[in-house]
Amino acid sequence: MASSAVVDVPISTDRQRLSHLKQLEAESIHIFREVASEFEKPVMLYSIGKDSSVMLRLAQKAFYPAPIPFPLLHVDTGYKFREMLEFRDNYTRELGLDLLVWRNEAALAEGANPVKLGTQRCCGLLKTQALLDALRHYGFDAAFGGARRDEEKSRAKERIYSFRDKAGQWDPKAQRPELWNLYNSRVGPGESIRVFPLSNWTELDIWHYIHLERIPIVPLYFAKERRMLVRGDSLIPIEQSFVQGLPGEEQMVKCRLRSLGCSPCTGAIRSDADTLPKIIAELVSFRSSERANRIIDHDQDGSMEIKKREGYF
Amino acid sequence: MPLTQTLEEQATFEIEEFLAAEQAKDLLRFSTAGSVDDGKSTLIGRLLYDSRNVYEDHVRAVTRSGGGSAASSIDFALLTDGLRAEREQGITIDVAYRFFSTARRKFIIADTPGHEQYTRNMATGASTADLAIILVDARKGLLTQSRRHAYIAALLGIPHVVAAINKMDLVDYSEEVFTRLSSDFHELAERVGLKSVEAIPISALEGDNVVHRNERMPWYVGPSLLEYLENVEVICRNDDAPFRLPVQRVIRPHQNFRGFAGQIAAGTVRPGDRIVALPSGRTSRVERIVTFDGELESASAPLSVTVTLEDKLDISRGDLIASADEPPAVANHFAASVVWLHEQPLTLGRRYLLKHASHIVPARVQAVRHRVDIETIEPRDAHSLELNGIGEIEVETDLPILADLYGENRTTGSFILIDAATNATVGAGMVREVLTTAIEHKAERRPRVVLAGRELAAELEERLLELGHPVVRTRVLERSVWRALDEAGVVALVESDDVAQVLSSEFETEPVGDGSVDSVLDALRLSGGKEWV
Ligand SMILES: Nc1nc2c(ncn2[C@@H]2O[C@H](COP(=O)(O)OP(=O)(O)OP(=O)(O)O)[C@@H](O)[C@H]2O)c(=O)[nH]1
Ligand SMILES: [Mg+2]
């Protein structure tokens, strides 16, 4: 009885000492309000994943009872899972949000895909280039991203306000000092910042918060029987025609996705976790990081840092 | 993850109990400090590894192939030194934030660089810390950087400091060395004003006294580093201090709701509490505390909330709502400690922008009272501060800030200085003494932006010029333009054919006065930092 009650009550706010989730929430809300008030044209990068879902909820909280005062931008590589796009459209419509979608149509028309170009060049065109084009097209001067410092070593180094030069690039050796919660919002013409309100959240914090707050997430996170290509240890989703299996590779597997990306480049994991508590229990037992099943990060040593320097999130 | 072992050993995993336990954990933020190569990053890597807080793929990536036991071939520093330049040069350049938890606590670590050149990054990591671990190489003792970092930790008011005497393996785990260095450190702590100091002998490389106490130093009977971190009291976050809410934003979804949003910087607020809005000095009572999750009966720091007031006061971003009984100073001239963060030295009289809470105001440094000689911790005469210099200055701001002393409130007592020409963050300041309160300066308060119809704008322009105010008329409806004009020190007269429409759209301003020239001029003279109609 007592233990199940904990899950259903909202996070208590009147405790002598605030729970760490409540502290993280307060910090994130503060960041949203600062940016929305100090920049001309902010935008929230919405990737449809669990971190974006949390970010969205925090943005709702920051401005409640007013609506979120900036649009959402989804950089659609063209290879996202169908279920992600459905979720995106339904959820943003339900909340009445202003959603912008941007694709690098020129590259897609030339048939850009990871099999043909390799993951690095493909990401460079469909993600990084598309993002920079979109930011420039709309003239956004601040873009919220859902990256967390616990995801990856070079992200652990990033400020909450991450300054970008005119080309949208990051110089890790010249980051601005960032003391207390006093963020320097001054940028010159053409310069911009990326803002990471979830910087101090861990993967476990995210799931815990989704559970407590009952935040909707894409069903792909939950385990169910799915048709997959089974190749060695990898489970490759079959959504695109250029993802072709060898005889016998195609099987029904109970599995789920731990992080959402493009279907050809995001491996699933075998899992029975079909509820949030089960996902959290599974997470606690993991021995590898969530990015271990992403193909892009491993292409070369420091590949995330290189991509970030080039303007990737 | 940390709980892996214990959880797997349990027959069933009670998720709800686990989440309840997670929620009951509190949060400790700590940072590392000390001279270059004293072993900070190695220590953090070791702490994460021995407390089972690193993923296997991350460990694999920093393990040298071949030879030795598993732990001895891991380069622990590389678990946090995540930039390529850092791996190439073998030093830390910028702060790495790492996260871990134990059964009792969650921790946010800022692993900072020891190299003097990157002191600003050390200060970044330390500014939000509840505790600092200052490492000392047992072979080298206290170095200049150890002193500098101890001094900065004291300035920043970090409540607890651990002196981790590291590399004990290289001095034969000698009790004598530890005793000597620990007394050196306590002496330094006394001089710089650190209050709670705990010295612990460790070997980050070998893991002695990091997570587990070790029999190689039987003479040491105190806690291991992790035991200390798990048990040290986290200073209560000003629940009982006088209430402070810096207003970040006015929330106005429709005409009938006007809420003031911000993160509580100190104290507790309840509906019915008497408050004062500053700088105007008008008082009212809190009507409601509004959040997405429902209204609250009380809210304490550091919660982010929105409050509504019983009376309709003119409050905007940059203002502060405070307890009416114990308001902060409305100050535009004050003394502050400062750490200089930029290659371009501090220049007296130069125009800086000062960001304090949610307010940016133009400011000038009037005097450098002294700089601190780090070798001797003595004040010296100075007219400037160089990169990494520390000293005490006197600052004057064009508009008042609503400041507490840093010793009383780390949020409302701190500020940063931004170079108005380059936009670089150049200084970190801590208010120590209020020299003049703005009440005496009322007449000098500078007006900002006026939105008006064509006729009123023309009339105002004429009158302002008569009164000797620089003024510029514009039809551009862009905040960046207004801001630029304002920062140039002129009154911006924003002319619009449809004032009502502009008002009801995005600009969140409210008409003041009765629309006559005189009432606007009145408002301009009386309050600062607002946009008027
Ligand atoms: N023998 C021994 N070597 C150590 C110990 N701790 C660290 N080292 C070594 O000291 C060197 C510097 O360690 P780092 O952890 O990079 O030092 P740091 O303090 O993080 O240096 P910066 O961040 O650049 O200021 C490395 O070669 C470590 O292996 C220790 O306890 N014993
Ligand atoms: Mg280091």
Tab-separated table of C-alpha atoms in Angstrom, chain A:
chain	number	residue	atom	x	y	z
A	1	MET	CA	0.000	0.000	0.000
A	2	ALA	CA	2.443	2.579	1.195
A	3	SER	CA	4.959	1.868	-1.511
A	4	SER	CA	2.492	2.091	-4.366
A	5	ALA	CA	1.182	5.418	-3.141
A	6	VAL	CA	4.535	7.009	-3.762
A	7	VAL	CA	4.277	6.455	-7.454
A	8	ASP	CA	0.934	8.118	-7.797
A	9	VAL	CA	1.354	11.288	-5.803
A	10	PRO	CA	2.862	14.284	-7.536
A	11	ILE	CA	6.296	15.257	-6.314
A	12	SER	CA	5.808	16.861	-2.951
A	13	THR	CA	6.835	20.473	-2.753
A	14	ASP	CA	6.436	21.204	0.901
A	15	ARG	CA	9.190	19.021	2.253
A	16	GLN	CA	11.881	20.677	4.249
A	17	ARG	CA	14.436	19.703	1.674
A	18	LEU	CA	13.367	19.483	-1.918
A	19	SER	CA	13.784	16.200	-3.700
A	20	HIS	CA	16.539	16.274	-6.245
A	21	LEU	CA	14.001	16.003	-9.088
A	22	LYS	CA	12.182	19.055	-7.834
A	23	GLN	CA	15.507	20.901	-7.693
A	24	LEU	CA	16.315	19.885	-11.242
A	25	GLU	CA	12.857	20.922	-12.383
A	26	ALA	CA	13.208	24.346	-10.748
A	27	GLU	CA	16.599	24.864	-12.379
A	28	SER	CA	15.285	23.925	-15.827
A	29	ILE	CA	12.260	26.190	-15.518
A	30	HIS	CA	14.539	29.060	-14.541
A	31	ILE	CA	16.570	28.466	-17.710
A	32	PHE	CA	13.490	28.420	-19.949
A	33	ARG	CA	12.254	31.696	-18.507
A	34	GLU	CA	15.629	33.393	-18.832
A	35	VAL	CA	16.038	32.465	-22.470
A	36	ALA	CA	12.460	33.274	-23.449
A	37	SER	CA	12.841	36.710	-21.875
A	38	GLU	CA	16.315	37.629	-23.080
A	39	PHE	CA	16.368	36.412	-26.655
A	40	GLU	CA	14.478	37.760	-29.616
A	41	LYS	CA	13.596	34.518	-31.282
A	42	PRO	CA	14.062	31.294	-29.368
A	43	VAL	CA	13.019	27.887	-30.632
A	44	MET	CA	12.858	24.467	-29.042
A	45	LEU	CA	14.480	21.615	-30.906
A	46	TYR	CA	11.997	18.804	-30.631
A	47	SER	CA	13.394	15.378	-31.408
A	48	ILE	CA	10.315	13.395	-30.275
A	49	GLY	CA	12.400	11.330	-27.864
A	50	LYS	CA	12.030	10.964	-24.109
A	51	ASP	CA	14.247	13.958	-23.362
A	52	SER	CA	12.203	16.149	-25.676
A	53	SER	CA	9.053	14.979	-23.940
A	54	VAL	CA	10.461	16.032	-20.590
A	55	MET	CA	11.697	19.305	-22.041
A	56	LEU	CA	8.253	20.023	-23.404
A	57	ARG	CA	6.605	19.393	-20.054
A	58	LEU	CA	9.120	21.667	-18.330
A	59	ALA	CA	8.436	24.407	-20.875
A	60	GLN	CA	4.704	24.090	-20.213
A	61	LYS	CA	5.400	24.444	-16.520
A	62	ALA	CA	7.683	27.431	-17.009
A	63	PHE	CA	5.049	29.589	-18.669
A	64	TYR	CA	1.838	28.217	-17.207
A	65	PRO	CA	-0.906	29.411	-17.389
A	66	ALA	CA	0.351	31.119	-20.567
A	67	PRO	CA	1.176	28.993	-23.612
A	68	ILE	CA	4.783	28.193	-24.540
A	69	PRO	CA	6.011	31.437	-26.135
A	70	PHE	CA	8.189	29.873	-28.856
A	71	PRO	CA	7.742	27.309	-31.607
A	72	LEU	CA	9.064	23.756	-31.733
A	73	LEU	CA	11.356	22.698	-34.540
A	74	HIS	CA	11.740	19.119	-35.652
A	75	VAL	CA	14.647	18.394	-37.946
A	76	ASP	CA	13.258	15.472	-39.894
A	77	THR	CA	15.983	13.428	-41.536
A	78	GLY	CA	13.399	11.517	-43.533
A	79	TYR	CA	14.406	8.285	-41.786
A	80	LYS	CA	12.603	8.659	-38.488
A	81	PHE	CA	10.349	5.853	-37.321
A	82	ARG	CA	6.739	6.092	-38.498
A	83	GLU	CA	5.574	5.819	-34.892
A	84	MET	CA	7.695	8.834	-33.990
A	85	LEU	CA	6.089	11.016	-36.641
A	86	GLU	CA	2.603	9.888	-35.672
A	87	PHE	CA	3.334	10.651	-32.046
A	88	ARG	CA	4.786	14.027	-32.949
A	89	ASP	CA	1.761	15.082	-34.956
A	90	ASN	CA	-0.829	13.856	-32.481
A	91	TYR	CA	0.840	15.136	-29.366
A	92	THR	CA	1.693	18.592	-30.645
A	93	ARG	CA	-1.801	18.966	-32.067
A	94	GLU	CA	-3.357	17.910	-28.776
A	95	LEU	CA	-1.302	20.503	-26.895
A	96	GLY	CA	-1.913	23.153	-29.535
A	97	LEU	CA	1.793	23.746	-30.117
A	98	ASP	CA	3.391	25.598	-32.964
A	99	LEU	CA	5.450	22.907	-34.726
A	100	LEU	CA	7.899	23.562	-37.545
A	101	VAL	CA	9.370	20.678	-39.534
A	102	TRP	CA	12.537	21.049	-41.589
A	103	ARG	CA	14.098	18.568	-43.999
A	104	ASN	CA	17.147	18.795	-46.192
A	105	GLU	CA	15.018	18.152	-49.279
A	106	ALA	CA	17.877	18.708	-51.696
A	107	ALA	CA	19.997	15.980	-50.151
A	108	LEU	CA	17.024	13.629	-49.842
A	109	ALA	CA	16.169	14.164	-53.502
A	110	GLU	CA	19.679	13.033	-54.367
A	111	GLY	CA	19.047	9.878	-52.395
A	112	ALA	CA	21.124	10.622	-49.307
A	113	ASN	CA	20.960	7.695	-46.920
A	114	PRO	CA	23.315	6.058	-44.435
A	115	VAL	CA	23.933	2.975	-46.553
A	116	LYS	CA	24.984	5.031	-49.533
A	117	LEU	CA	26.921	7.809	-47.737
A	118	GLY	CA	28.020	6.237	-44.484
A	119	THR	CA	26.589	7.399	-41.211
A	120	GLN	CA	28.903	10.365	-40.789
A	121	ARG	CA	28.207	12.069	-44.083
A	122	CYS	CA	24.539	11.187	-43.865
A	123	CYS	CA	24.254	12.773	-40.394
A	124	GLY	CA	26.258	15.734	-41.607
A	125	LEU	CA	23.753	16.451	-44.363
A	126	LEU	CA	20.433	15.407	-42.917
A	127	LYS	CA	20.947	16.472	-39.316
A	128	THR	CA	23.678	19.072	-38.905
A	129	GLN	CA	23.259	20.848	-42.233
A	130	ALA	CA	19.488	20.731	-41.997
A	131	LEU	CA	19.582	22.141	-38.485
A	132	LEU	CA	21.913	24.993	-39.412
A	133	ASP	CA	19.811	25.782	-42.489
A	134	ALA	CA	16.623	25.820	-40.454
A	135	LEU	CA	18.065	28.065	-37.756
A	136	ARG	CA	19.354	30.459	-40.371
A	137	HIS	CA	16.153	30.369	-42.407
A	138	TYR	CA	13.996	31.376	-39.461
A	139	GLY	CA	16.613	33.590	-37.817
A	140	PHE	CA	16.430	31.844	-34.434
A	141	ASP	CA	18.969	33.246	-32.003
A	142	ALA	CA	18.551	30.672	-29.255
A	143	ALA	CA	17.714	26.997	-29.608
A	144	PHE	CA	16.815	24.694	-26.735
A	145	GLY	CA	18.154	21.170	-26.985
A	146	GLY	CA	17.486	18.169	-24.791
A	147	ALA	CA	21.097	17.016	-24.458
A	148	ARG	CA	22.246	15.873	-21.040
A	149	ARG	CA	25.758	15.981	-19.674
A	150	ASP	CA	25.633	12.354	-18.590
A	151	GLU	CA	25.165	11.143	-22.160
A	152	GLU	CA	28.652	11.450	-23.482
A	153	LYS	CA	32.091	12.773	-22.543
A	154	SER	CA	32.104	15.872	-24.703
A	155	ARG	CA	28.583	16.751	-23.583
A	156	ALA	CA	29.824	16.582	-19.987
A	157	LYS	CA	31.935	19.584	-20.909
A	158	GLU	CA	29.215	21.786	-22.232
A	159	ARG	CA	27.794	24.890	-20.626
A	160	ILE	CA	24.067	25.393	-20.148
A	161	TYR	CA	24.260	28.344	-22.551
A	162	SER	CA	26.507	27.024	-25.303
A	163	PHE	CA	27.754	29.865	-27.419
A	164	ARG	CA	27.902	29.342	-31.215
A	165	ASP	CA	29.674	31.532	-33.732
A	166	LYS	CA	28.228	32.797	-37.003
A	167	ALA	CA	28.663	29.382	-38.597
A	168	GLY	CA	26.852	27.728	-35.695
A	169	GLN	CA	30.040	26.080	-34.467
A	170	TRP	CA	31.212	25.258	-30.958
A	171	ASP	CA	34.699	26.074	-29.718
A	172	PRO	CA	35.246	23.939	-26.630
A	173	LYS	CA	38.407	25.807	-25.681
A	174	ALA	CA	36.701	29.175	-25.616
A	175	GLN	CA	33.555	28.589	-23.618
A	176	ARG	CA	32.261	31.483	-21.589
A	177	PRO	CA	32.613	31.233	-17.836
A	178	GLU	CA	29.193	30.461	-16.395
A	179	LEU	CA	28.904	31.268	-12.729
A	180	TRP	CA	25.993	30.641	-10.386
A	181	ASN	CA	22.775	30.819	-12.367
A	182	LEU	CA	23.800	34.025	-14.126
A	183	TYR	CA	23.796	33.311	-17.828
A	184	ASN	CA	25.381	35.706	-20.303
A	185	SER	CA	22.796	36.142	-23.024
A	186	ARG	CA	24.720	38.692	-25.077
A	187	VAL	CA	25.354	37.621	-28.646
A	188	GLY	CA	26.486	39.598	-31.659
A	189	PRO	CA	24.678	39.677	-35.006
A	190	GLY	CA	24.528	36.219	-36.551
A	191	GLU	CA	25.790	34.525	-33.407
A	192	SER	CA	23.505	32.335	-31.375
A	193	ILE	CA	23.335	30.039	-28.430
A	194	ARG	CA	22.209	26.505	-27.863
A	195	VAL	CA	20.608	26.039	-24.487
A	196	PHE	CA	20.492	22.788	-22.568
A	197	PRO	CA	17.899	22.965	-19.803
A	198	LEU	CA	18.339	19.244	-19.038
A	199	SER	CA	22.106	19.513	-18.593
A	200	ASN	CA	22.088	18.174	-15.055
A	201	TRP	CA	19.497	15.433	-15.501
A	202	THR	CA	20.591	11.805	-15.756
A	203	GLU	CA	18.908	9.110	-17.815
A	204	LEU	CA	17.411	7.710	-14.624
A	205	ASP	CA	16.100	11.142	-13.620
A	206	ILE	CA	14.384	11.434	-16.996
A	207	TRP	CA	12.604	8.112	-16.671
A	208	HIS	CA	11.723	8.723	-13.066
A	209	TYR	CA	10.209	12.086	-13.983
A	210	ILE	CA	8.275	10.654	-16.938
A	211	HIS	CA	6.852	8.092	-14.564
A	212	LEU	CA	5.926	10.545	-11.800
A	213	GLU	CA	4.506	13.122	-14.169
A	214	ARG	CA	2.834	10.602	-16.478
A	215	ILE	CA	4.389	12.189	-19.533
A	216	PRO	CA	3.377	10.583	-22.835
A	217	ILE	CA	6.237	9.015	-24.821
A	218	VAL	CA	6.563	7.235	-28.149
A	219	PRO	CA	5.432	3.574	-27.869
A	220	LEU	CA	8.733	2.402	-29.384
A	221	TYR	CA	10.259	2.754	-25.916
A	222	PHE	CA	8.061	-0.078	-24.646
A	223	ALA	CA	8.865	-3.696	-25.349
A	224	LYS	CA	6.657	-5.632	-27.722
A	225	GLU	CA	7.024	-8.249	-30.449
A	226	ARG	CA	8.476	-6.495	-33.495
A	227	ARG	CA	9.748	-7.586	-36.859
A	228	MET	CA	13.539	-7.040	-36.832
A	229	LEU	CA	16.663	-8.010	-38.686
A	230	VAL	CA	18.730	-10.078	-36.283
A	231	ARG	CA	22.387	-9.649	-37.168
A	232	GLY	CA	24.888	-10.786	-34.526
A	233	ASP	CA	23.983	-8.910	-31.368
A	234	SER	CA	22.207	-6.165	-33.270
A	235	LEU	CA	18.498	-5.799	-33.816
A	236	ILE	CA	17.942	-3.616	-36.844
A	237	PRO	CA	14.518	-2.091	-37.435
A	238	ILE	CA	13.026	-2.686	-40.879
A	239	GLU	CA	11.418	0.525	-42.013
A	240	GLN	CA	13.358	1.597	-45.076
A	241	SER	CA	13.635	-0.284	-48.344
A	242	PHE	CA	17.423	0.002	-48.370
A	243	VAL	CA	17.593	-1.941	-45.119
A	244	GLN	CA	17.603	-5.461	-46.515
A	245	GLY	CA	18.030	-8.679	-44.595
A	246	LEU	CA	19.851	-11.820	-45.555
A	247	PRO	CA	17.782	-14.986	-45.602
A	248	GLY	CA	16.748	-15.938	-42.071
A	249	GLU	CA	17.660	-12.593	-40.535
A	250	GLU	CA	14.110	-11.352	-40.383
A	251	GLN	CA	12.485	-12.460	-37.144
A	252	MET	CA	9.848	-11.449	-34.595
A	253	VAL	CA	11.649	-10.344	-31.433
A	254	LYS	CA	10.374	-8.890	-28.175
A	255	CYS	CA	12.363	-5.704	-28.033
A	256	ARG	CA	12.314	-1.977	-27.506
A	257	LEU	CA	14.343	1.144	-28.245
A	258	ARG	CA	16.403	2.754	-25.538
A	259	SER	CA	16.978	5.950	-27.432
A	260	LEU	CA	15.244	7.133	-30.596
A	261	GLY	CA	17.061	8.194	-33.723
A	262	CYS	CA	16.817	7.298	-37.395
A	263	SER	CA	15.513	3.807	-38.004
A	264	PRO	CA	18.483	2.528	-40.053
A	265	CYS	CA	20.987	3.678	-37.415
A	266	THR	CA	19.242	2.937	-34.138
A	267	GLY	CA	19.501	-0.588	-32.805
A	268	ALA	CA	16.788	-2.059	-30.618
A	269	ILE	CA	17.501	-4.070	-27.496
A	270	ARG	CA	15.918	-7.349	-26.448
A	271	SER	CA	13.650	-6.546	-23.553
A	272	ASP	CA	10.470	-7.458	-21.698
A	273	ALA	CA	10.058	-3.987	-20.279
A	274	ASP	CA	6.567	-2.978	-21.368
A	275	THR	CA	5.787	-0.576	-18.527
A	276	LEU	CA	7.626	2.420	-17.078
A	277	PRO	CA	8.532	0.655	-13.818
A	278	LYS	CA	9.964	-2.219	-15.830
A	279	ILE	CA	11.951	0.177	-17.996
A	280	ILE	CA	13.380	1.820	-14.888
A	281	ALA	CA	14.202	-1.555	-13.353
A	282	GLU	CA	15.916	-2.550	-16.581
A	283	LEU	CA	17.832	0.715	-16.730
A	284	VAL	CA	19.211	0.213	-13.252
A	285	SER	CA	20.607	-3.129	-14.326
A	286	PHE	CA	22.243	-1.852	-17.528
A	287	ARG	CA	25.976	-2.032	-17.857
A	288	SER	CA	26.299	-0.049	-21.075
A	289	SER	CA	25.388	3.538	-21.793
A	290	GLU	CA	22.336	4.477	-23.799
A	291	ARG	CA	24.432	5.598	-26.730
A	292	ALA	CA	26.137	2.223	-26.983
A	293	ASN	CA	23.486	1.149	-29.490
A	294	ARG	CA	23.899	4.177	-31.641
A	295	ILE	CA	26.111	3.644	-34.567
A	296	ILE	CA	27.250	7.212	-35.199
A	297	ASP	CA	29.018	7.935	-31.926
A	298	HIS	CA	31.493	5.140	-32.428
A	299	ASP	CA	32.635	5.897	-35.910
A	300	GLN	CA	35.789	7.476	-34.647
A	301	ASP	CA	37.350	8.612	-31.402
A	302	GLY	CA	35.832	11.898	-30.307
A	303	SER	CA	33.263	11.786	-33.100
A	304	MET	CA	30.631	13.524	-30.997
A	305	GLU	CA	32.981	16.402	-30.280
A	306	ILE	CA	33.753	16.763	-33.969
A	307	LYS	CA	30.085	16.803	-34.866
A	308	LYS	CA	29.378	19.346	-32.168
A	309	ARG	CA	32.156	21.604	-33.369
A	310	GLU	CA	30.528	21.481	-36.769
A	311	GLY	CA	27.214	22.597	-35.375
A	312	TYR	CA	25.443	19.392	-34.392
A	313	PHE	CA	23.595	19.299	-31.110
